[in-house]
PDB file of C-alpha atoms and ligand atoms in Angstrom:
ATOM      1  CA  MET K 173      24.620  59.029  26.444  1.00  0.00           C
ATOM      2  CA  LYS K 174      21.826  58.697  27.891  1.00  0.00           C
ATOM      3  CA  ASN K 175      18.892  61.182  29.298  1.00  0.00           C
ATOM      4  CA  ALA K 176      15.273  60.724  30.209  1.00  0.00           C
ATOM      5  CA  TYR K 177      14.298  60.023  27.321  1.00  0.00           C
ATOM      6  CA  THR K 178      15.991  56.586  26.472  1.00  0.00           C
ATOM      7  CA  MET K 179      17.454  55.234  29.678  1.00  0.00           C
ATOM      8  CA  GLY K 180      15.147  52.295  29.859  1.00  0.00           C
ATOM      9  CA  THR K 181      15.423  48.502  30.362  1.00  0.00           C
ATOM     10  CA  THR K 182      15.818  45.757  29.200  1.00  0.00           C
ATOM     11  CA  LEU K 183      13.454  43.424  28.607  1.00  0.00           C
ATOM     12  CA  ASN K 184      13.241  39.708  28.496  1.00  0.00           C
ATOM     13  CA  ASN K 185      14.907  39.302  24.681  1.00  0.00           C
ATOM     14  CA  GLY K 186      17.275  41.766  24.527  1.00  0.00           C
ATOM     15  CA  VAL K 187      15.719  45.049  23.216  1.00  0.00           C
ATOM     16  CA  HIS K 188      15.714  48.189  24.915  1.00  0.00           C
ATOM     17  CA  LEU K 189      12.333  50.144  25.844  1.00  0.00           C
ATOM     18  CA  PRO K 190      12.506  52.922  27.538  1.00  0.00           C
ATOM     19  CA  TRP K 191      10.543  54.276  30.464  1.00  0.00           C
ATOM     20  CA  LEU K 192       9.231  56.761  28.911  1.00  0.00           C
ATOM     21  CA  GLY K 193       7.298  56.499  26.058  1.00  0.00           C
ATOM     22  CA  LEU K 194       4.485  58.881  25.080  1.00  0.00           C
ATOM     23  CA  GLY K 195       0.879  58.199  24.296  1.00  0.00           C
ATOM     24  CA  VAL K 196      -1.236  58.928  20.882  1.00  0.00           C
ATOM     25  CA  TYR K 197      -4.625  57.292  22.755  1.00  0.00           C
ATOM     26  CA  LYS K 198      -7.374  59.307  20.894  1.00  0.00           C
ATOM     27  CA  MET K 199      -5.887  61.368  18.750  1.00  0.00           C
ATOM     28  CA  PRO K 200      -6.327  62.611  15.450  1.00  0.00           C
ATOM     29  CA  LYS K 201      -4.693  61.294  12.893  1.00  0.00           C
ATOM     30  CA  ALA K 202      -3.032  65.187  12.169  1.00  0.00           C
ATOM     31  CA  GLU K 203      -3.535  65.609  15.813  1.00  0.00           C
ATOM     32  CA  ALA K 204      -1.103  62.631  16.662  1.00  0.00           C
ATOM     33  CA  ALA K 205       1.483  63.715  14.124  1.00  0.00           C
ATOM     34  CA  LYS K 206       1.705  66.835  14.952  1.00  0.00           C
ATOM     35  CA  ALA K 207       2.666  65.427  19.138  1.00  0.00           C
ATOM     36  CA  VAL K 208       4.510  62.169  17.563  1.00  0.00           C
ATOM     37  CA  ARG K 209       6.771  65.120  15.850  1.00  0.00           C
ATOM     38  CA  THR K 210       7.189  67.579  18.985  1.00  0.00           C
ATOM     39  CA  ALA K 211       8.032  64.018  21.702  1.00  0.00           C
ATOM     40  CA  LEU K 212      10.649  63.135  19.167  1.00  0.00           C
ATOM     41  CA  GLN K 213      12.022  66.441  17.994  1.00  0.00           C
ATOM     42  CA  ASN K 214      12.470  66.954  21.909  1.00  0.00           C
ATOM     43  CA  GLY K 215      13.829  64.266  22.784  1.00  0.00           C
ATOM     44  CA  TYR K 216      10.831  61.150  22.924  1.00  0.00           C
ATOM     45  CA  ARG K 217      12.023  58.162  21.338  1.00  0.00           C
ATOM     46  CA  ALA K 218       9.225  55.957  22.638  1.00  0.00           C
ATOM     47  CA  ILE K 219       5.726  56.306  20.652  1.00  0.00           C
ATOM     48  CA  ASP K 220       2.443  53.589  22.206  1.00  0.00           C
ATOM     49  CA  THR K 221      -0.759  53.233  19.301  1.00  0.00           C
ATOM     50  CA  ALA K 222      -2.677  50.316  18.179  1.00  0.00           C
ATOM     51  CA  SER K 223      -4.543  49.738  15.323  1.00  0.00           C
ATOM     52  CA  PHE K 224      -7.463  50.564  17.165  1.00  0.00           C
ATOM     53  CA  TYR K 225      -6.577  54.308  17.541  1.00  0.00           C
ATOM     54  CA  GLY K 226      -7.158  54.688  13.793  1.00  0.00           C
ATOM     55  CA  ASN K 227      -4.039  57.148  13.964  1.00  0.00           C
ATOM     56  CA  GLU K 228      -1.400  54.415  12.769  1.00  0.00           C
ATOM     57  CA  GLU K 229      -0.806  56.731   9.254  1.00  0.00           C
ATOM     58  CA  GLY K 230      -0.650  60.075  11.234  1.00  0.00           C
ATOM     59  CA  VAL K 231       1.559  58.212  13.545  1.00  0.00           C
ATOM     60  CA  GLY K 232       3.962  57.253  10.850  1.00  0.00           C
ATOM     61  CA  GLU K 233       3.767  60.767   9.131  1.00  0.00           C
ATOM     62  CA  GLY K 234       4.984  62.341  12.343  1.00  0.00           C
ATOM     63  CA  ILE K 235       8.105  59.812  12.568  1.00  0.00           C
ATOM     64  CA  GLN K 236       9.014  60.180   8.997  1.00  0.00           C
ATOM     65  CA  SER K 237       9.051  64.135   9.452  1.00  0.00           C
ATOM     66  CA  SER K 238      11.005  63.835  12.826  1.00  0.00           C
ATOM     67  CA  GLY K 239      14.093  63.546  11.102  1.00  0.00           C
ATOM     68  CA  ILE K 240      14.547  61.014  13.486  1.00  0.00           C
ATOM     69  CA  PRO K 241      16.860  58.356  12.571  1.00  0.00           C
ATOM     70  CA  ARG K 242      14.180  54.476  12.262  1.00  0.00           C
ATOM     71  CA  ASP K 243      15.929  52.646  14.695  1.00  0.00           C
ATOM     72  CA  GLU K 244      16.966  55.215  17.735  1.00  0.00           C
ATOM     73  CA  ILE K 245      12.497  55.156  17.573  1.00  0.00           C
ATOM     74  CA  VAL K 246      10.918  51.924  19.544  1.00  0.00           C
ATOM     75  CA  LEU K 247       7.608  51.646  18.465  1.00  0.00           C
ATOM     76  CA  THR K 248       4.332  49.523  19.444  1.00  0.00           C
ATOM     77  CA  THR K 249       0.849  49.150  18.306  1.00  0.00           C
ATOM     78  CA  LYS K 250      -1.565  46.348  18.763  1.00  0.00           C
ATOM     79  CA  ILE K 251      -3.503  44.199  17.756  1.00  0.00           C
ATOM     80  CA  TRP K 252      -7.271  44.535  18.392  1.00  0.00           C
ATOM     81  CA  ASN K 253     -10.183  42.150  19.264  1.00  0.00           C
ATOM     82  CA  THR K 254     -12.042  41.659  16.105  1.00  0.00           C
ATOM     83  CA  ASP K 255      -8.577  40.778  14.244  1.00  0.00           C
ATOM     84  CA  GLN K 256      -7.086  38.255  16.398  1.00  0.00           C
ATOM     85  CA  GLY K 257      -7.072  34.635  15.037  1.00  0.00           C
ATOM     86  CA  TYR K 258      -3.688  33.409  13.576  1.00  0.00           C
ATOM     87  CA  ASP K 259      -4.055  33.950  10.152  1.00  0.00           C
ATOM     88  CA  GLN K 260      -6.250  36.584  10.670  1.00  0.00           C
ATOM     89  CA  THR K 261      -3.122  39.322  12.273  1.00  0.00           C
ATOM     90  CA  LEU K 262      -1.109  38.139   9.628  1.00  0.00           C
ATOM     91  CA  HIS K 263      -3.076  40.203   7.757  1.00  0.00           C
ATOM     92  CA  ALA K 264      -3.486  42.816  10.227  1.00  0.00           C
ATOM     93  CA  PHE K 265       0.510  43.080  11.255  1.00  0.00           C
ATOM     94  CA  ASP K 266       1.158  44.093   7.548  1.00  0.00           C
ATOM     95  CA  GLU K 267      -1.716  46.625   7.149  1.00  0.00           C
ATOM     96  CA  SER K 268      -0.839  48.035  10.728  1.00  0.00           C
ATOM     97  CA  ARG K 269       2.676  48.384   9.120  1.00  0.00           C
ATOM     98  CA  LYS K 270       1.304  50.167   5.227  1.00  0.00           C
ATOM     99  CA  ARG K 271      -0.076  52.340   7.540  1.00  0.00           C
ATOM    100  CA  LEU K 272       2.653  53.127   9.861  1.00  0.00           C
ATOM    101  CA  GLY K 273       4.474  53.194   6.764  1.00  0.00           C
ATOM    102  CA  LEU K 274       7.540  50.759   8.332  1.00  0.00           C
ATOM    103  CA  GLN K 275       9.573  48.054   7.144  1.00  0.00           C
ATOM    104  CA  TYR K 276       9.230  46.491  11.039  1.00  0.00           C
ATOM    105  CA  ILE K 277       7.371  47.024  13.835  1.00  0.00           C
ATOM    106  CA  ASP K 278       9.764  47.314  17.401  1.00  0.00           C
ATOM    107  CA  LEU K 279       6.574  46.283  20.228  1.00  0.00           C
ATOM    108  CA  TYR K 280       3.842  44.154  19.312  1.00  0.00           C
ATOM    109  CA  LEU K 281       0.998  43.344  21.376  1.00  0.00           C
ATOM    110  CA  VAL K 282      -2.180  41.722  21.967  1.00  0.00           C
ATOM    111  CA  HIS K 283      -4.603  44.313  23.144  1.00  0.00           C
ATOM    112  CA  TRP K 284      -6.858  42.105  24.858  1.00  0.00           C
ATOM    113  CA  PRO K 285      -7.146  38.424  25.809  1.00  0.00           C
ATOM    114  CA  ILE K 286     -10.197  37.222  24.073  1.00  0.00           C
ATOM    115  CA  LYS K 287     -11.272  34.283  24.665  1.00  0.00           C
ATOM    116  CA  ALA K 288     -11.229  32.586  21.473  1.00  0.00           C
ATOM    117  CA  THR K 289      -8.513  33.850  19.540  1.00  0.00           C
ATOM    118  CA  PHE K 290      -5.589  35.362  21.646  1.00  0.00           C
ATOM    119  CA  ARG K 291      -3.617  31.596  21.884  1.00  0.00           C
ATOM    120  CA  GLU K 292      -4.265  31.840  18.638  1.00  0.00           C
ATOM    121  CA  THR K 293      -3.328  34.952  18.686  1.00  0.00           C
ATOM    122  CA  TRP K 294       0.288  34.431  20.494  1.00  0.00           C
ATOM    123  CA  ARG K 295       0.872  32.022  17.897  1.00  0.00           C
ATOM    124  CA  ALA K 296       0.795  34.569  14.936  1.00  0.00           C
ATOM    125  CA  LEU K 297       2.902  37.202  16.536  1.00  0.00           C
ATOM    126  CA  VAL K 298       5.486  34.541  17.392  1.00  0.00           C
ATOM    127  CA  HIS K 299       5.646  33.564  14.103  1.00  0.00           C
ATOM    128  CA  LEU K 300       6.298  37.280  13.302  1.00  0.00           C
ATOM    129  CA  TYR K 301       9.283  37.580  15.507  1.00  0.00           C
ATOM    130  CA  ARG K 302      10.621  34.651  14.568  1.00  0.00           C
ATOM    131  CA  LEU K 303      10.087  35.924  10.850  1.00  0.00           C
ATOM    132  CA  GLY K 304      11.892  39.523  12.075  1.00  0.00           C
ATOM    133  CA  PHE K 305       9.127  41.731  11.699  1.00  0.00           C
ATOM    134  CA  VAL K 306       8.988  42.136  14.569  1.00  0.00           C
ATOM    135  CA  ARG K 307      11.874  43.032  17.413  1.00  0.00           C
ATOM    136  CA  ALA K 308      10.062  42.045  20.243  1.00  0.00           C
ATOM    137  CA  ILE K 309       6.929  40.805  20.948  1.00  0.00           C
ATOM    138  CA  GLY K 310       4.545  41.238  24.744  1.00  0.00           C
ATOM    139  CA  VAL K 311       0.673  41.452  25.518  1.00  0.00           C
ATOM    140  CA  SER K 312      -1.176  43.866  26.942  1.00  0.00           C
ATOM    141  CA  ASN K 313      -4.919  43.149  29.461  1.00  0.00           C
ATOM    142  CA  PHE K 314      -3.261  39.952  30.700  1.00  0.00           C
ATOM    143  CA  GLN K 315      -4.346  38.600  33.930  1.00  0.00           C
ATOM    144  CA  ILE K 316      -2.444  35.859  34.904  1.00  0.00           C
ATOM    145  CA  GLU K 317      -4.212  33.164  33.617  1.00  0.00           C
ATOM    146  CA  ASP K 318      -4.056  34.761  29.952  1.00  0.00           C
ATOM    147  CA  LEU K 319      -0.038  35.269  30.348  1.00  0.00           C
ATOM    148  CA  GLU K 320       0.304  31.539  31.943  1.00  0.00           C
ATOM    149  CA  ALA K 321      -1.424  29.950  28.713  1.00  0.00           C
ATOM    150  CA  VAL K 322       0.491  31.943  26.349  1.00  0.00           C
ATOM    151  CA  ILE K 323       3.700  30.696  28.148  1.00  0.00           C
ATOM    152  CA  GLN K 324       2.668  27.072  27.868  1.00  0.00           C
ATOM    153  CA  ASP K 325       1.191  27.026  24.625  1.00  0.00           C
ATOM    154  CA  THR K 326       5.046  28.497  23.373  1.00  0.00           C
ATOM    155  CA  GLY K 327       7.439  28.697  25.258  1.00  0.00           C
ATOM    156  CA  VAL K 328       7.819  32.370  24.396  1.00  0.00           C
ATOM    157  CA  VAL K 329       7.391  34.868  27.505  1.00  0.00           C
ATOM    158  CA  PRO K 330       6.029  38.075  26.374  1.00  0.00           C
ATOM    159  CA  VAL K 331       8.266  40.911  27.017  1.00  0.00           C
ATOM    160  CA  ILE K 332       5.814  42.759  27.933  1.00  0.00           C
ATOM    161  CA  ASN K 333       2.314  43.326  29.533  1.00  0.00           C
ATOM    162  CA  GLN K 334       0.774  47.032  29.070  1.00  0.00           C
ATOM    163  CA  VAL K 335      -2.190  47.306  31.610  1.00  0.00           C
ATOM    164  CA  GLU K 336      -3.942  50.374  33.104  1.00  0.00           C
ATOM    165  CA  HIS K 337      -2.077  50.982  36.199  1.00  0.00           C
ATOM    166  CA  HIS K 338      -1.891  54.276  38.646  1.00  0.00           C
ATOM    167  CA  PRO K 339      -2.124  54.904  42.091  1.00  0.00           C
ATOM    168  CA  LEU K 340      -5.940  53.941  42.516  1.00  0.00           C
ATOM    169  CA  LEU K 341      -5.435  50.340  40.103  1.00  0.00           C
ATOM    170  CA  ASN K 342      -2.138  48.848  41.701  1.00  0.00           C
ATOM    171  CA  ASN K 343      -2.140  45.677  40.780  1.00  0.00           C
ATOM    172  CA  GLN K 344       0.096  44.178  43.126  1.00  0.00           C
ATOM    173  CA  ALA K 345      -0.237  40.284  42.152  1.00  0.00           C
ATOM    174  CA  LEU K 346      -0.088  40.412  38.827  1.00  0.00           C
ATOM    175  CA  HIS K 347       3.497  42.886  39.595  1.00  0.00           C
ATOM    176  CA  PHE K 348       4.347  40.096  40.976  1.00  0.00           C
ATOM    177  CA  TYR K 349       4.171  37.465  38.477  1.00  0.00           C
ATOM    178  CA  ALA K 350       5.498  39.570  36.243  1.00  0.00           C
ATOM    179  CA  ASN K 351       8.645  40.389  38.229  1.00  0.00           C
ATOM    180  CA  VAL K 352       8.609  36.694  39.060  1.00  0.00           C
ATOM    181  CA  HIS K 353       8.274  35.969  34.691  1.00  0.00           C
ATOM    182  CA  ASN K 354      10.898  39.004  33.651  1.00  0.00           C
ATOM    183  CA  ILE K 355       7.552  40.513  31.963  1.00  0.00           C
ATOM    184  CA  ARG K 356       7.737  43.965  31.981  1.00  0.00           C
ATOM    185  CA  ILE K 357       4.335  46.328  33.134  1.00  0.00           C
ATOM    186  CA  VAL K 358       3.534  48.872  31.142  1.00  0.00           C
ATOM    187  CA  ALA K 359       1.803  51.694  33.421  1.00  0.00           C
ATOM    188  CA  TRP K 360      -1.629  52.538  30.445  1.00  0.00           C
ATOM    189  CA  SER K 361      -3.521  55.548  31.901  1.00  0.00           C
ATOM    190  CA  PRO K 362      -0.570  55.858  34.202  1.00  0.00           C
ATOM    191  CA  LEU K 363      -1.845  59.815  35.059  1.00  0.00           C
ATOM    192  CA  LEU K 364      -5.839  58.816  35.905  1.00  0.00           C
ATOM    193  CA  ARG K 365      -7.149  59.970  32.717  1.00  0.00           C
ATOM    194  CA  GLY K 366      -6.058  63.593  34.004  1.00  0.00           C
ATOM    195  CA  GLN K 367      -8.607  62.800  37.014  1.00  0.00           C
ATOM    196  CA  TYR K 368      -5.803  63.207  39.574  1.00  0.00           C
ATOM    197  CA  THR K 369      -7.102  66.090  41.016  1.00  0.00           C
ATOM    198  CA  GLY K 370      -9.669  64.881  43.680  1.00  0.00           C
ATOM    199  CA  LEU K 371      -6.241  62.558  45.635  1.00  0.00           C
ATOM    200  CA  PRO K 372      -5.073  65.348  47.863  1.00  0.00           C
ATOM    201  CA  THR K 373      -2.372  62.946  49.370  1.00  0.00           C
ATOM    202  CA  LEU K 374      -1.363  63.845  45.585  1.00  0.00           C
ATOM    203  CA  TYR K 375      -0.577  67.505  46.084  1.00  0.00           C
ATOM    204  CA  LYS K 376       1.095  67.083  49.382  1.00  0.00           C
ATOM    205  CA  LEU K 377       4.179  65.445  47.982  1.00  0.00           C
ATOM    206  CA  ALA K 378       3.664  67.558  45.077  1.00  0.00           C
ATOM    207  CA  GLN K 379       4.231  70.191  47.392  1.00  0.00           C
ATOM    208  CA  LYS K 380       6.792  68.512  49.876  1.00  0.00           C
ATOM    209  CA  TYR K 381       9.214  67.783  46.825  1.00  0.00           C
ATOM    210  CA  GLN K 382       8.291  70.802  44.615  1.00  0.00           C
ATOM    211  CA  ARG K 383       7.398  69.030  41.523  1.00  0.00           C
ATOM    212  CA  THR K 384       3.719  68.640  40.078  1.00  0.00           C
ATOM    213  CA  VAL K 385       1.394  66.347  41.301  1.00  0.00           C
ATOM    214  CA  PRO K 386       1.913  64.231  37.500  1.00  0.00           C
ATOM    215  CA  GLN K 387       5.648  64.091  37.718  1.00  0.00           C
ATOM    216  CA  ILE K 388       5.250  62.423  41.189  1.00  0.00           C
ATOM    217  CA  ILE K 389       3.147  59.865  40.062  1.00  0.00           C
ATOM    218  CA  LEU K 390       5.213  58.682  37.125  1.00  0.00           C
ATOM    219  CA  ARG K 391       8.120  59.101  39.289  1.00  0.00           C
ATOM    220  CA  TRP K 392       6.486  56.106  41.464  1.00  0.00           C
ATOM    221  CA  ASP K 393       6.193  53.906  38.854  1.00  0.00           C
ATOM    222  CA  LEU K 394       9.309  54.090  37.944  1.00  0.00           C
ATOM    223  CA  GLN K 395      10.845  53.271  41.527  1.00  0.00           C
ATOM    224  CA  ASN K 396       8.525  50.882  41.090  1.00  0.00           C
ATOM    225  CA  GLY K 397       9.779  49.293  37.820  1.00  0.00           C
ATOM    226  CA  VAL K 398       7.068  50.237  36.208  1.00  0.00           C
ATOM    227  CA  VAL K 399       7.367  52.245  31.927  1.00  0.00           C
ATOM    228  CA  VAL K 400       4.937  55.297  31.514  1.00  0.00           C
ATOM    229  CA  ILE K 401       3.237  55.966  28.402  1.00  0.00           C
ATOM    230  CA  PRO K 402       1.880  59.259  29.610  1.00  0.00           C
ATOM    231  CA  LYS K 403      -0.598  61.114  26.824  1.00  0.00           C
ATOM    232  CA  THR K 404      -0.592  64.395  26.216  1.00  0.00           C
ATOM    233  CA  THR K 405      -0.518  66.589  22.843  1.00  0.00           C
ATOM    234  CA  HIS K 406       1.108  69.184  24.561  1.00  0.00           C
ATOM    235  CA  LYS K 407       5.080  70.344  23.918  1.00  0.00           C
ATOM    236  CA  GLU K 408       5.538  71.330  27.530  1.00  0.00           C
ATOM    237  CA  ARG K 409       4.012  68.539  29.333  1.00  0.00           C
ATOM    238  CA  MET K 410       5.888  66.231  27.269  1.00  0.00           C
ATOM    239  CA  ILE K 411       8.339  67.918  28.693  1.00  0.00           C
ATOM    240  CA  GLU K 412       7.193  68.050  32.162  1.00  0.00           C
ATOM    241  CA  ASN K 413       6.371  64.468  32.285  1.00  0.00           C
ATOM    242  CA  ALA K 414      10.200  63.484  31.359  1.00  0.00           C
ATOM    243  CA  GLN K 415      11.633  66.032  33.955  1.00  0.00           C
ATOM    244  CA  ILE K 416      11.168  61.740  36.699  1.00  0.00           C
ATOM    245  CA  PHE K 417      14.740  61.169  36.593  1.00  0.00           C
ATOM    246  CA  ASP K 418      16.385  63.841  38.880  1.00  0.00           C
ATOM    247  CA  PHE K 419      14.372  63.202  42.356  1.00  0.00           C
ATOM    248  CA  THR K 420      13.720  60.248  44.548  1.00  0.00           C
ATOM    249  CA  LEU K 421      10.727  59.272  46.744  1.00  0.00           C
ATOM    250  CA  GLU K 422      11.752  58.282  49.903  1.00  0.00           C
ATOM    251  CA  PRO K 423      10.740  54.490  50.537  1.00  0.00           C
ATOM    252  CA  LYS K 424       7.295  55.723  52.992  1.00  0.00           C
ATOM    253  CA  ASP K 425       6.901  58.370  50.676  1.00  0.00           C
ATOM    254  CA  MET K 426       6.509  55.463  47.997  1.00  0.00           C
ATOM    255  CA  GLN K 427       4.699  53.471  50.990  1.00  0.00           C
ATOM    256  CA  VAL K 428       1.629  56.189  51.022  1.00  0.00           C
ATOM    257  CA  ILE K 429       1.280  56.574  47.223  1.00  0.00           C
ATOM    258  CA  ASP K 430       0.832  52.849  46.869  1.00  0.00           C
ATOM    259  CA  ASN K 431      -1.384  52.730  50.076  1.00  0.00           C
ATOM    260  CA  LEU K 432      -3.635  54.775  47.615  1.00  0.00           C
ATOM    261  CA  ASN K 433      -4.958  51.549  45.695  1.00  0.00           C
ATOM    262  CA  GLN K 434      -8.853  50.581  45.231  1.00  0.00           C
ATOM    263  CA  ASP K 435      -8.907  48.268  42.311  1.00  0.00           C
ATOM    264  CA  ARG K 436     -10.364  51.909  40.396  1.00  0.00           C
ATOM    265  CA  HIS K 437     -10.790  52.248  36.997  1.00  0.00           C
ATOM    266  CA  PHE K 438     -10.202  54.962  34.650  1.00  0.00           C
ATOM    267  CA  GLY K 439     -10.405  53.096  31.180  1.00  0.00           C
ATOM    268  CA  SER K 440     -12.957  50.598  30.239  1.00  0.00           C
ATOM    269  CA  VAL K 441     -12.966  47.354  31.390  1.00  0.00           C
ATOM    270  CA  LEU K 442     -14.175  43.817  28.145  1.00  0.00           C
ATOM    271  CA  ASP K 443     -15.096  41.260  29.021  1.00  0.00           C
ATOM    272  CA  SER K 444     -12.847  38.163  27.389  1.00  0.00           C
ATOM    273  CA  ASP K 445     -15.575  37.799  24.307  1.00  0.00           C
ATOM    274  CA  GLY K 446     -14.482  42.566  24.147  1.00  0.00           C
ATOM    275  CA  ARG K 447     -18.239  43.469  25.601  1.00  0.00           C
ATOM    276  CA  THR K 448     -17.490  46.236  26.830  1.00  0.00           C
ATOM    277  CA  LEU K 449     -18.045  45.690  30.900  1.00  0.00           C
ATOM    278  CA  VAL K 450     -17.347  48.604  32.099  1.00  0.00           C
ATOM    279  CA  ARG K 451     -17.458  51.652  29.689  1.00  0.00           C
ATOM    280  CA  ILE K 452     -15.369  54.902  31.044  1.00  0.00           C
ATOM    281  CA  PRO K 453     -15.926  57.574  28.638  1.00  0.00           C
TER     282      PRO K 453
HETATM  283  N1  LIG C 587      -3.941  48.522  26.287  1.00  0.00           N
HETATM  284  C1  LIG C 587      -4.612  48.886  26.186  1.00  0.00           C
HETATM  285  O1  LIG C 587      -5.546  49.088  26.280  1.00  0.00           O
HETATM  286  C2  LIG C 587      -5.052  51.406  26.704  1.00  0.00           C
HETATM  287  C3  LIG C 587      -5.622  51.773  27.254  1.00  0.00           C
HETATM  288  C4  LIG C 587      -5.791  53.185  27.290  1.00  0.00           C
HETATM  289  C5  LIG C 587      -5.077  53.483  26.690  1.00  0.00           C
HETATM  290  N2  LIG C 587      -3.389  52.775  26.369  1.00  0.00           N
HETATM  291  C6  LIG C 587      -2.063  54.166  25.775  1.00  0.00           C
HETATM  292  O2  LIG C 587      -1.952  55.120  27.240  1.00  0.00           O
HETATM  293  C7  LIG C 587      -1.617  55.442  27.205  1.00  0.00           C
HETATM  294  C8  LIG C 587      -1.570  56.443  28.207  1.00  0.00           C
HETATM  295  O3  LIG C 587      -3.149  56.649  28.756  1.00  0.00           O
HETATM  296  P1  LIG C 587      -3.921  58.000  28.550  1.00  0.00           P
HETATM  297  O4  LIG C 587      -4.068  58.938  27.163  1.00  0.00           O
HETATM  298  O5  LIG C 587      -5.967  56.498  28.572  1.00  0.00           O
HETATM  299  O6  LIG C 587      -4.035  58.553  30.181  1.00  0.00           O
HETATM  300  P2  LIG C 587      -2.663  59.604  30.680  1.00  0.00           P
HETATM  301  O7  LIG C 587      -2.065  58.760  30.356  1.00  0.00           O
HETATM  302  O8  LIG C 587      -3.087  59.024  31.916  1.00  0.00           O
HETATM  303  O9  LIG C 587      -3.979  60.584  30.800  1.00  0.00           O
HETATM  304  C9  LIG C 587      -3.761  61.660  29.697  1.00  0.00           C
HETATM  305  C10 LIG C 587      -4.323  62.709  30.040  1.00  0.00           C
HETATM  306  O10 LIG C 587      -4.021  63.743  31.024  1.00  0.00           O
HETATM  307  C11 LIG C 587      -3.259  64.962  30.886  1.00  0.00           C
HETATM  308  N3  LIG C 587      -1.515  65.394  30.716  1.00  0.00           N
HETATM  309  C12 LIG C 587      -0.858  64.548  30.185  1.00  0.00           C
HETATM  310  N4  LIG C 587       0.122  65.089  30.416  1.00  0.00           N
HETATM  311  C13 LIG C 587      -0.190  66.086  32.117  1.00  0.00           C
HETATM  312  C14 LIG C 587       1.002  66.885  32.660  1.00  0.00           C
HETATM  313  N5  LIG C 587       1.500  67.037  32.805  1.00  0.00           N
HETATM  314  N6  LIG C 587      -0.509  67.626  33.719  1.00  0.00           N
HETATM  315  C15 LIG C 587      -1.220  67.699  33.538  1.00  0.00           C
HETATM  316  N7  LIG C 587      -2.857  67.334  32.956  1.00  0.00           N
HETATM  317  C16 LIG C 587      -1.399  66.148  31.921  1.00  0.00           C
HETATM  318  C17 LIG C 587      -3.752  65.058  28.908  1.00  0.00           C
HETATM  319  O11 LIG C 587      -4.163  65.682  28.532  1.00  0.00           O
HETATM  320  P3  LIG C 587      -3.430  67.183  27.158  1.00  0.00           P
HETATM  321  O12 LIG C 587      -3.212  66.129  25.839  1.00  0.00           O
HETATM  322  O13 LIG C 587      -4.478  68.313  26.895  1.00  0.00           O
HETATM  323  O14 LIG C 587      -2.493  67.501  27.996  1.00  0.00           O
HETATM  324  C18 LIG C 587      -4.562  63.545  28.402  1.00  0.00           C
HETATM  325  O15 LIG C 587      -6.192  64.525  29.368  1.00  0.00           O
HETATM  326  C19 LIG C 587      -2.404  56.108  25.881  1.00  0.00           C
HETATM  327  O16 LIG C 587      -2.622  57.008  25.786  1.00  0.00           O
HETATM  328  C20 LIG C 587      -2.361  54.849  25.083  1.00  0.00           C
HETATM  329  O17 LIG C 587      -1.457  55.209  23.996  1.00  0.00           O
HETATM  330  C21 LIG C 587      -3.437  51.783  26.000  1.00  0.00           C
END
């Protein structure tokens, strides 16, 4: 039977992705191992990491020590900017797989669209997918023109585009394009990295629905068809962030949250050469 942790969406290649996963950015290896184990033992079935996070070994250890069967888990990792290019990607993929200690990866993403290399990188991901080393392939931080380029090159539509997405940055045009092309949006930094305290509108809604602000935000995502991967090291917060399937925001309140958009980033923004345009600690 499906529950809060296994309810999900069917991606455009038929793979199931839970609506809720655990993000592990900025967790050192040992912390990631503990958080992943805790999350899996408390019901989570999707984990989001990246080679850039430097904690793939920890994530692998958390998966192994959780006792949860491998085929119940959807593990996402990503190829970092400096590893991109066709051959480099195949090599980097293998290194990630070894660090994670896994035979296959569920979802492999191009972390950023680096102008000089992302098209070749995508071809390499298609190759890995066709060989069966990954169950699904997708992208992250892609704009519409980047998505169009890889689709045009290969005819393979990314299953997801993982982007910074929250009430102050709701990516409406990108989301519309993604819906038309059956690309699922996954929200990174869905909780604005915890910096939602200056948003009284969200507190009023939290009071109205008798929920916490994170639950209001994550529920808004869910009702918009957006997958969420909030990061926390705390078991109570992992559970709190999952309690979003038993209430519904009224359409007028969805609109109120939509109206908070300011196109404002809380995460770093890179240019097409991988240089940091905006660095946010
Ligand atoms: N593709 C990309 O380029 C990209 C970029 C950034 C992030 N990501 C992915 O997206 C994931 C999530 O994004 P993020 O880590 O940047 O930020 P986030 O999930 O928006 O926020 C994480 C922060 O919120 C706190 N938090 C979590 N649940 C809470 C709750 N219920 N109540 C109060 N505070 C809570 C956490 O603190 P505690 O840990 O102390 O609980 C942490 O400080 C990452 O971990 C990573 O997997 C991807």
